[in-house]
Amino acid sequence: MSQSQFTISRYDTDFLCIGGGIAGLMAAINAADSGLKCIIVEKANIKRSGSAGLGNDHFICYIPEVHGEYETFIEDVLRLQNGDRLRQMGPEWARKFFFKTNEIVKMWDAWGIPMKHEGSYYFAGHSLPGRTRAFLKYNGRDQKSVLTSQAKKRGVEIHNRRMGYELLLNDDGSVAGAVAVDTRERALYVYHAKAVLLGTGLVNNLWPFCSRGSVGATPDMLNLTADGRMMAFRAGAELCNLEMPSLHSGIKYFSRNGQATWEGVLRDPSGKPLGPFLDAPNPLYGDITMEVRKEFIEESNKEGRGPIFMDMTGLTEKQMETMHHWLRQEGNYTLLRHFRQEGVDLMDTAVEFATYPLLMPPSSGIVFNDRSETCVPGLYAGGDEGYGGIAGAAVTGWWAADAAAEYVRNKKTCADTDADAVVGRVVQRFNAMLDRESGAHWTEALQALQNITWDYCGEVRSAAGMEHGLSHLRRVHEHALATLKAENPHELSMCLGILNLYELAELMFEMALERRESRGYHKRADFRLPDLRLNGKKHYIRKDGNHNLMSWR
Amino acid sequence: MPPVINKEKCIHCGQCVDICPMDVFYGSKKGEFPIVRYPEECWHAEACALQCPVDAIDFRIPLTLIVPVKKLPHDAMS
């Protein structure tokens, strides 16, 4: 096991963005405008990577000339999907956030991401009939190409096919950069940076998904594996609410996020609407029945009232054409190809919808403030580690660069970092996985993990089950570390992502044990009521030496 | 095998290999016909087909992804 098998390259920069998503790109653009030297490290190809890679069609934002008074706007937004998440961020954060979205919409439009539809701002979907519409429909299909051009124009370096794996720290505990590993070659990169942003996106695959089959057939991309969350945690940053799962719903089997792009009505097999909001399609508001209660579809199935369909009957030809346009902006090209191949005409044929299984939401992530600062000096977080989807990523990335620019200006260069020790440790681990004669494939490790999370920390939770499950998970984790085999750097990056999921799952078990109440989708069989003393509080975890410290505030 | 590349049309430009977010074409080389090395990891969002300059990429939808559909009785609707 010699380090010589890996080539090692070193870089010096002011600001390193790990994850080339919306947050990373917006942070790099803003930081470059402030005169910082920036590098973005991206696991795939930045133009199509991550949750925003194939596009989006909804951007939550406040545009004063459309919405009028902010107070009326925010009152309605708090009633919508993810209102609880927004409430958790606090009213000051929300105000600052929404006023920033207005600036970003105009900036993006000027850069070439079309934020207007037929000449004006068009807000639709995710809305209660008759109330404020907060989601701007926009042409997001090529948003990342546009942002990439803007970044490159400002001299930002983009390093594709490199997975950020471990943060580097200075002696004083501040961040000193990161180590990344190539996903195509046996190469390692050491980035010395004064400030680092983690924008590695959603966590996928922590629980098993309902449609068995291709391992990649999940609502989000398979390579979204909590890399940022675990890098942050290992470097001493706080994570929060990992035990609070969320649910989503959408088209059955061809699992995709983006339910609100479907402009029909949810109906039972007899044609009766499932919810109280609409009895005919209304593209302006959409049917938010499943947003009000995500498990509604699954419950209907279990009670024999299903299957439940999204039915577009009643849309005009022109409205249907527009819906197809938005489906393409949202990245549903293959789904539409499937309907074409099958001769399915959405004008008269409804598509079945499903409640998707538990998932770890963006609000269960890295803790950061309204400057996107974590508790580790020089370390920032943004994107799907909070609220607001694409808009949230754009704003938190932007804020991170504001704060980082100030930090970098005042930061004295530290001579001593833990880079050599980290490189030695990770190279040894990577070589072991690549050089083993035989061993477990990463898909095997993923399935083992999902069996355990589902059985012991899934829909039903109890102290006895979780204690036993956690101990078993740790045992399987040890086996995974000792036996995972990667044929090549691509498989190595998948192995490393899955190992991050194991670490995250263990923290989730610990936090779920500590939350002795039932709340949301955290359902304790041994504590059936919510503990009202915990209302309005978040649950935090951070590393303290060899122990994990949990707290509420 | 999700992306299916038309051998007649493909010009071996390597753009699909370069763009795929899941790297399902891992190991394919520019100047050669792309190999779908990891089809089961495909996310089915067509980054490759959108990039292809000669429209050489089609998709075979895996059996597990076929969407259940139904024509609902219209007389029950208002």
XYZ file of C-alpha atoms in Angstrom:
631
model
C 0.000 0.000 0.000
C 2.198 2.797 -1.177
C 1.172 6.416 -1.617
C 2.996 6.481 -4.938
C 0.061 4.747 -6.605
C -1.889 7.971 -6.286
C -0.576 11.052 -8.028
C -0.905 14.027 -5.695
C -1.366 17.591 -6.963
C -1.558 20.705 -4.807
C -3.425 23.977 -5.310
C -3.542 27.273 -3.442
C -6.668 29.367 -3.509
C -8.604 31.886 -1.413
C -11.998 30.237 -1.610
C -12.764 26.606 -2.390
C -16.332 25.616 -3.242
C -16.966 21.908 -2.779
C -19.908 20.953 -4.958
C -20.644 22.737 -8.211
C -24.339 23.212 -7.627
C -26.301 26.430 -7.510
C -24.806 27.372 -4.114
C -21.228 26.675 -5.190
C -21.591 28.543 -8.467
C -23.305 31.569 -6.926
C -20.727 31.674 -4.131
C -17.834 31.504 -6.596
C -19.337 34.204 -8.821
C -19.870 36.585 -5.910
C -16.476 35.818 -4.357
C -14.684 36.359 -7.676
C -16.439 39.735 -7.952
C -14.942 40.561 -4.547
C -11.481 39.740 -5.876
C -11.060 36.286 -4.379
C -9.297 33.498 -6.225
C -11.856 30.655 -6.435
C -11.870 27.002 -7.353
C -14.979 24.828 -7.609
C -14.501 21.096 -7.074
C -17.303 19.065 -8.640
C -17.905 15.316 -8.443
C -19.476 15.074 -11.925
C -19.659 17.618 -14.755
C -20.777 20.979 -13.374
C -23.065 21.701 -16.329
C -25.458 18.857 -15.512
C -24.625 17.723 -11.990
C -26.813 17.518 -8.911
C -30.436 18.342 -8.241
C -30.416 21.475 -10.412
C -28.396 19.885 -13.200
C -31.191 18.987 -15.561
C -33.174 22.093 -14.763
C -36.032 23.408 -12.667
C -39.211 25.325 -13.265
C -40.082 26.720 -9.813
C -38.146 29.416 -7.977
C -39.626 30.596 -4.677
C -39.212 34.346 -4.448
C -40.684 37.662 -3.395
C -40.964 40.276 -6.104
C -42.362 43.455 -4.522
C -43.887 44.821 -7.733
C -45.814 41.540 -8.154
C -46.598 40.586 -4.564
C -47.090 43.938 -2.858
C -46.699 44.002 0.923
C -44.105 41.547 2.306
C -46.220 40.851 5.416
C -49.134 39.453 3.379
C -46.713 37.470 1.220
C -44.889 35.818 4.119
C -48.110 34.991 5.955
C -49.245 32.912 2.979
C -45.834 31.363 2.309
C -45.711 30.035 5.869
C -48.885 28.059 5.133
C -47.324 26.281 2.142
C -45.158 23.187 1.741
C -42.019 23.570 3.866
C -43.590 26.402 5.903
C -42.367 24.632 9.043
C -38.873 24.597 7.672
C -39.075 28.327 7.003
C -40.441 28.962 10.491
C -37.390 27.130 11.856
C -35.076 29.504 10.018
C -36.714 32.422 11.865
C -38.508 35.608 10.710
C -35.346 37.689 10.303
C -33.715 35.048 8.128
C -36.905 34.776 6.064
C -37.144 38.528 5.444
C -33.487 38.824 4.477
C -33.814 35.730 2.285
C -36.895 36.844 0.364
C -35.600 40.336 -0.331
C -32.442 38.738 -1.736
C -34.447 36.419 -4.012
C -35.818 39.517 -5.763
C -32.283 40.664 -6.602
C -31.240 37.208 -7.771
C -34.202 36.780 -10.116
C -33.225 39.972 -11.884
C -29.544 39.057 -11.938
C -30.240 35.605 -13.425
C -32.538 37.059 -16.053
C -29.812 39.501 -17.103
C -27.274 36.657 -17.298
C -29.464 34.627 -19.642
C -31.606 32.352 -17.485
C -35.092 33.289 -18.716
C -37.029 34.169 -15.545
C -40.045 35.521 -17.410
C -42.745 33.658 -19.275
C -44.216 35.374 -22.316
C -42.759 38.684 -21.230
C -43.764 38.831 -17.574
C -43.192 37.179 -14.208
C -45.503 34.182 -14.055
C -46.132 32.647 -10.632
C -47.897 29.280 -10.545
C -48.178 26.012 -8.656
C -47.509 25.006 -5.036
C -50.297 27.427 -4.062
C -53.577 27.560 -2.195
C -56.368 28.667 -4.530
C -57.023 32.378 -4.131
C -53.887 33.021 -2.070
C -50.396 34.337 -2.794
C -48.441 32.494 -5.456
C -44.802 32.465 -4.370
C -43.249 30.162 -6.979
C -41.935 31.829 -10.098
C -42.078 29.627 -13.195
C -38.793 29.946 -15.037
C -36.801 28.282 -17.791
C -34.179 26.529 -15.702
C -33.131 23.801 -18.107
C -29.743 25.322 -18.878
C -29.315 27.337 -15.695
C -26.087 25.634 -14.736
C -24.468 26.233 -18.122
C -25.323 29.920 -17.776
C -23.940 30.131 -14.227
C -20.840 28.167 -15.275
C -20.155 30.710 -18.041
C -20.595 33.556 -15.572
C -18.157 31.886 -13.157
C -15.570 31.191 -15.865
C -15.867 34.765 -17.153
C -14.735 35.888 -13.701
C -11.724 33.557 -13.682
C -13.197 30.851 -11.443
C -11.441 27.513 -11.991
C -13.735 24.517 -12.309
C -12.337 21.083 -11.520
C -14.807 18.440 -12.688
C -14.831 14.740 -11.730
C -13.239 15.370 -8.353
C -15.003 14.350 -5.161
C -14.335 16.537 -2.116
C -13.639 14.029 0.627
C -12.023 15.534 3.714
C -11.516 19.051 5.061
C -8.109 20.249 6.192
C -7.746 22.206 9.409
C -5.224 24.689 10.743
C -3.768 24.326 14.230
C -6.254 26.885 15.515
C -9.224 24.813 14.298
C -10.003 27.037 11.323
C -10.468 25.480 7.916
C -7.353 25.160 5.741
C -8.716 23.555 2.594
C -9.715 20.074 1.526
C -8.592 16.858 -0.068
C -10.422 15.643 -3.162
C -10.161 12.391 -5.066
C -10.499 11.935 -8.816
C -13.470 9.865 -9.977
C -11.742 8.747 -13.190
C -8.051 8.423 -12.378
C -5.972 7.342 -9.419
C -5.266 10.912 -8.444
C -5.563 12.965 -5.275
C -5.760 16.733 -4.973
C -4.789 18.821 -1.975
C -6.455 22.237 -1.967
C -5.006 24.792 0.412
C -7.739 27.400 0.846
C -8.422 30.188 3.296
C -12.168 29.574 3.188
C -14.316 26.660 2.060
C -17.981 26.376 1.098
C -19.766 23.043 1.348
C -22.583 22.846 -1.169
C -22.858 19.150 -1.839
C -26.633 18.980 -1.985
C -29.368 16.627 -0.937
C -28.949 13.260 0.726
C -30.339 10.434 -1.320
C -30.690 6.738 -0.522
C -30.567 6.730 3.266
C -33.695 4.561 3.239
C -34.684 2.043 0.576
C -36.818 3.330 -2.256
C -40.206 1.863 -3.123
C -39.551 0.921 -6.730
C -37.069 -1.903 -6.686
C -34.935 -2.308 -9.746
C -32.170 -0.163 -11.125
C -30.139 1.227 -8.268
C -30.135 4.641 -9.996
C -33.927 4.888 -10.206
C -34.428 7.218 -7.262
C -35.964 10.728 -7.205
C -32.527 12.326 -6.915
C -29.200 11.326 -8.353
C -27.435 8.382 -6.797
C -24.209 10.275 -6.157
C -25.794 12.706 -3.682
C -24.431 11.060 -0.572
C -24.053 13.548 2.289
C -20.392 14.136 1.506
C -20.609 17.749 2.729
C -22.527 16.865 5.870
C -19.972 14.281 6.923
C -16.976 16.428 5.951
C -18.441 19.231 8.070
C -19.130 16.939 11.009
C -15.679 15.356 10.968
C -14.173 18.865 10.973
C -16.141 19.854 14.071
C -19.173 21.619 12.576
C -22.667 21.072 13.915
C -25.411 19.145 12.163
C -29.052 19.370 13.194
C -32.344 17.465 13.222
C -30.941 14.416 11.443
C -33.667 12.288 13.045
C -36.502 14.266 11.436
C -37.365 12.567 8.121
C -39.627 13.957 5.495
C -41.867 12.516 2.777
C -42.381 13.381 -0.834
C -44.721 12.225 -3.543
C -44.713 12.112 -7.286
C -45.124 9.945 -10.334
C -45.144 6.223 -9.638
C -42.135 4.035 -10.524
C -40.440 6.660 -12.717
C -39.531 8.449 -9.508
C -38.795 12.131 -9.841
C -39.105 15.223 -7.719
C -41.173 18.012 -9.195
C -44.746 17.013 -8.371
C -45.984 20.598 -8.781
C -45.053 20.699 -12.453
C -48.073 18.431 -12.987
C -51.020 20.736 -13.516
C -53.890 18.266 -13.182
C -56.092 17.077 -10.331
C -55.362 14.119 -8.046
C -58.240 11.677 -8.447
C -59.271 8.227 -7.281
C -60.059 5.488 -9.847
C -63.692 6.643 -10.117
C -62.548 10.143 -11.062
C -63.400 11.750 -7.701
C -60.880 14.392 -6.583
C -58.750 13.231 -3.647
C -58.450 16.660 -2.039
C -60.747 19.616 -1.405
C -58.923 22.233 -3.480
C -59.786 21.622 -7.133
C -62.346 19.723 -9.206
C -60.824 20.757 -12.528
C -57.200 21.504 -13.449
C -55.995 24.978 -12.531
C -52.439 25.585 -13.759
C -52.177 28.791 -11.769
C -52.402 27.070 -8.387
C -51.946 23.350 -9.009
C -53.460 20.669 -6.795
C -51.612 20.967 -3.496
C -53.468 18.080 -1.849
C -50.316 15.949 -1.636
C -48.281 18.872 -0.326
C -50.685 19.320 2.562
C -50.433 15.641 3.451
C -47.667 13.747 1.685
C -48.802 10.346 2.929
C -52.337 10.847 1.609
C -51.742 8.743 -1.498
C -50.160 5.856 0.391
C -52.957 5.941 2.981
C -55.554 5.822 0.218
C -53.847 2.770 -1.238
C -53.663 1.024 2.134
C -57.315 1.743 2.808
C -58.377 0.385 -0.570
C -59.350 3.796 -1.977
C -56.495 3.899 -4.467
C -54.790 3.862 -6.836
C -54.505 7.649 -7.071
C -53.921 9.412 -10.374
C -52.751 12.799 -11.576
C -55.323 13.625 -14.210
C -54.844 16.433 -16.685
C -58.234 15.995 -18.388
C -59.725 19.435 -18.870
C -56.514 21.250 -19.781
C -56.676 22.912 -23.195
C -54.216 21.878 -25.919
C -52.287 25.082 -25.319
C -52.183 24.546 -21.551
C -50.944 20.983 -22.132
C -48.236 22.243 -24.450
C -47.164 24.707 -21.755
C -47.125 21.968 -19.103
C -44.890 19.880 -21.371
C -42.624 22.899 -21.689
C -42.314 23.132 -17.891
C -41.762 19.372 -17.594
C -38.804 19.776 -19.940
C -37.465 22.727 -17.929
C -37.702 20.474 -14.851
C -35.584 17.728 -16.457
C -38.301 15.240 -17.421
C -37.110 14.532 -20.962
C -36.881 10.769 -20.550
C -40.269 10.578 -18.885
C -41.823 12.430 -21.824
C -39.912 10.148 -24.195
C -41.416 7.186 -22.331
C -44.955 8.552 -22.860
C -44.206 9.102 -26.559
C -42.821 5.574 -26.905
C -45.919 4.171 -25.193
C -48.401 6.358 -27.051
C -49.678 7.841 -23.782
C -51.613 11.074 -24.401
C -51.855 13.074 -21.197
C -54.899 14.904 -22.588
C -57.067 11.888 -21.790
C -54.833 9.528 -19.828
C -54.000 9.949 -16.156
C -50.692 8.869 -14.597
C -50.477 7.127 -11.254
C -48.874 8.958 -8.360
C -47.289 7.539 -5.214
C -46.050 8.627 -1.821
C -42.303 8.136 -1.809
C -40.646 6.558 1.248
C -38.825 8.438 4.002
C -36.061 10.783 3.027
C -33.672 13.058 4.853
C -34.719 16.637 4.063
C -32.513 19.695 3.528
C -33.453 20.972 6.987
C -31.546 17.990 8.449
C -28.117 19.229 7.648
C -25.191 21.485 8.351
C -25.965 24.306 10.778
C -25.232 27.753 9.396
C -26.347 31.307 10.126
C -27.683 34.100 7.927
C -24.156 34.667 6.611
C -23.914 30.931 5.760
C -21.187 30.576 8.417
C -20.797 27.287 10.283
C -19.178 27.162 13.728
C -15.815 26.219 12.147
C -13.987 29.458 11.215
C -13.682 29.818 7.447
C -16.207 27.063 6.747
C -19.512 27.937 5.069
C -22.491 25.875 3.983
C -25.239 26.492 1.477
C -27.681 24.948 -0.938
C -29.802 22.004 0.114
C -28.749 22.327 3.734
C -31.639 24.574 4.668
C -34.693 26.013 2.975
C -35.821 27.169 -0.413
C -34.606 24.719 -3.049
C -32.960 26.492 -5.963
C -33.677 29.940 -4.552
C -32.309 28.873 -1.181
C -29.138 27.603 -2.808
C -28.680 30.797 -4.807
C -29.113 33.033 -1.761
C -27.089 31.021 0.765
C -24.252 30.594 -1.736
C -24.243 34.326 -2.372
C -24.216 35.129 1.343
C -21.385 32.675 1.966
C -19.208 34.609 -0.472
C -20.050 37.941 1.213
C -18.888 36.524 4.531
C -15.922 34.640 3.063
C -14.599 37.748 1.309
C -14.478 39.572 4.649
C -12.956 36.560 6.395
C -10.259 35.983 3.770
C -9.198 39.645 3.874
C -8.537 39.387 7.612
C -7.203 35.836 7.720
C -3.543 35.411 8.484
C -1.894 32.523 6.673
C -1.243 29.576 8.970
C 1.881 27.557 8.387
C 0.727 24.331 9.973
C -2.141 22.267 8.701
C -3.004 18.626 9.084
C -2.671 18.078 5.310
C 0.113 15.468 5.409
C -1.626 13.385 8.035
C -4.956 13.547 6.193
C -3.383 12.623 2.864
C -1.590 9.661 4.427
C -4.780 8.424 6.043
C -7.046 8.748 3.014
C -4.548 7.295 0.551
C -4.213 4.238 2.747
C -7.997 3.840 2.841
C -8.428 4.363 -0.915
C -5.606 1.982 -1.821
C -7.074 -0.716 0.377
C -10.391 -0.542 -1.473
C -8.781 -0.441 -4.903
C -6.185 -3.139 -4.287
C -8.300 -5.801 -2.583
C -8.526 -8.976 -4.629
C -12.223 -9.291 -3.927
C -14.824 -7.901 -1.590
C -18.225 -6.253 -1.198
C -19.574 -4.115 -4.029
C -20.875 -0.688 -3.000
C -24.437 -1.655 -3.966
C -24.254 -4.482 -1.423
C -23.137 -2.026 1.259
C -25.926 0.347 0.290
C -28.610 -2.329 0.513
C -27.298 -3.523 3.890
C -27.477 0.055 5.167
C -30.997 0.583 3.840
C -32.257 -2.667 5.404
C -31.049 -1.444 8.774
C -32.280 2.156 8.556
C -35.695 0.974 7.414
C -36.084 -1.804 9.984
C -34.749 0.034 13.040
C -35.033 3.759 12.332
C -37.830 3.947 9.783
C -41.543 4.496 10.208
C -41.637 2.866 13.646
C -39.001 3.727 16.198
C -38.362 2.606 19.773
C -35.414 2.714 22.141
C -34.980 -1.060 22.137
C -35.159 -1.259 18.331
C -32.866 1.671 17.718
C -30.243 0.609 20.275
C -30.137 -2.831 18.716
C -30.217 -1.391 15.179
C -27.395 1.058 15.890
C -25.196 -1.637 17.330
C -25.870 -3.817 14.277
C -25.262 -0.890 11.925
C -21.876 -0.228 13.541
C -20.965 -3.890 13.111
C -21.939 -3.911 9.430
C -20.103 -0.598 8.974
C -16.903 -2.213 10.303
C -17.366 -5.050 7.823
C -17.968 -2.577 4.998
C -14.751 -0.728 5.841
C -12.834 -3.974 5.854
C -14.323 -5.493 2.711
C -15.520 -2.813 0.250
C -13.882 -3.368 -3.110
C -13.621 -0.758 -5.856
C -12.668 -1.870 -9.361
C -11.703 1.642 -10.395
C -11.875 5.316 -9.300
C -15.560 5.577 -10.280
C -16.468 2.726 -7.966
C -14.158 4.172 -5.315
C -16.147 7.415 -5.309
C -19.375 5.433 -4.931
C -17.858 3.426 -2.040
C -16.777 6.640 -0.313
C -20.226 8.165 -0.750
C -21.907 5.103 0.750
C -19.491 5.159 3.697
C -20.511 8.776 4.295
C -24.122 7.563 4.385
C -23.189 4.948 7.015
C -21.668 7.654 9.203
C -24.682 9.898 8.728
C -27.070 7.047 9.523
C -25.277 6.365 12.804
C -25.702 9.999 13.814
C -29.368 9.788 12.835
C -29.855 6.773 15.138
C -28.131 8.592 18.008
C -30.291 11.677 17.567
C -33.492 9.660 17.140
C -32.762 7.848 20.417
C -32.259 11.179 22.139
C -35.528 12.656 20.816
C -37.927 11.060 23.283
C -41.122 12.233 21.646
C -43.161 11.807 18.486
C -43.205 14.694 16.055
C -43.773 14.790 12.315
C -42.504 11.578 10.747
C -40.290 10.791 13.756
C -42.703 8.368 15.401
C -41.598 6.787 18.678
C -43.682 3.796 19.733
C -42.386 4.360 23.268
C -43.030 8.139 23.356
C -46.239 8.724 21.443
C -46.818 12.396 22.253
C -44.873 15.465 21.228
C -42.821 16.957 24.048
C -44.156 20.494 23.935
C -41.042 21.791 25.694
C -39.180 21.084 22.462
C -41.471 23.256 20.331
C -39.433 25.740 18.324
C -36.154 24.045 19.225
C -33.675 22.364 16.974
C -31.623 19.320 17.913
C -27.875 19.643 17.356
C -24.977 17.213 17.221
C -21.257 17.807 16.977
C -18.056 15.903 17.540
C -16.173 16.489 20.764
C -13.008 14.397 20.772
C -14.154 10.807 20.486
C -17.674 11.582 21.599
C -20.702 13.146 19.995
C -22.361 15.979 21.892
C -26.058 16.634 21.436
C -27.963 19.728 22.497
C -31.276 21.579 22.022
C -31.748 25.265 21.414
C -29.506 -0.615 -20.868
C -30.852 2.947 -20.617
C -29.030 5.089 -23.222
C -28.969 3.269 -26.547
C -26.551 4.806 -29.021
C -27.119 4.543 -32.728
C -23.894 3.219 -34.269
C -24.718 4.651 -37.682
C -25.276 8.165 -36.381
C -22.630 8.402 -33.624
C -19.614 10.529 -34.577
C -17.510 9.433 -31.557
C -17.196 13.020 -30.299
C -17.279 11.955 -26.639
C -19.679 14.694 -25.519
C -22.071 12.202 -23.876
C -19.149 10.685 -21.982
C -18.041 14.121 -20.876
C -21.424 15.349 -19.637
C -23.063 12.348 -17.907
C -23.642 13.254 -14.255
C -23.461 9.625 -13.166
C -20.527 8.729 -15.465
C -22.361 5.683 -16.815
C -20.003 5.789 -19.820
C -16.983 5.417 -17.472
C -13.891 4.271 -19.335
C -15.152 5.305 -22.784
C -12.604 7.149 -24.856
C -12.965 10.169 -27.113
C -12.752 9.084 -30.729
C -14.312 5.702 -29.986
C -17.904 4.461 -29.800
C -19.099 5.018 -26.193
C -19.650 2.041 -23.898
C -22.486 2.124 -21.365
C -20.425 0.647 -18.543
C -22.841 1.318 -15.638
C -26.389 1.290 -17.099
C -28.044 0.584 -13.743
C -26.718 3.880 -12.369
C -28.442 5.941 -15.105
C -30.775 8.604 -13.680
C -32.811 8.847 -16.899
C -32.689 12.574 -17.354
C -31.018 12.702 -20.754
C -28.007 14.909 -20.123
C -26.338 12.796 -22.837
C -29.163 13.041 -25.368
C -29.465 16.816 -24.851
C -25.735 17.134 -25.491
C -25.503 14.820 -28.498
C -24.897 16.940 -31.621
C -26.274 14.320 -34.026
C -29.310 13.010 -32.093
C -27.813 9.529 -31.884
C -29.101 8.625 -28.403
C -32.390 6.905 -27.626
C -33.487 5.353 -24.337
C -34.800 1.943 -23.497
C -36.960 2.474 -20.435
C -36.254 -0.253 -17.848
C -39.258 -2.451 -17.057
C -39.149 -1.217 -13.459
C -39.732 2.406 -14.523
C -42.790 1.930 -16.742
C -45.459 4.296 -15.374
C -48.927 2.887 -14.604
C -51.551 4.891 -16.537
C -55.356 4.865 -16.786
C -58.151 6.640 -18.608
C -60.444 7.787 -15.815
C -64.242 7.795 -16.238
C -65.064 11.342 -17.297
C -68.741 11.306 -16.371
C -67.845 11.337 -12.678
C -66.143 14.692 -13.104
C -67.761 18.036 -12.863
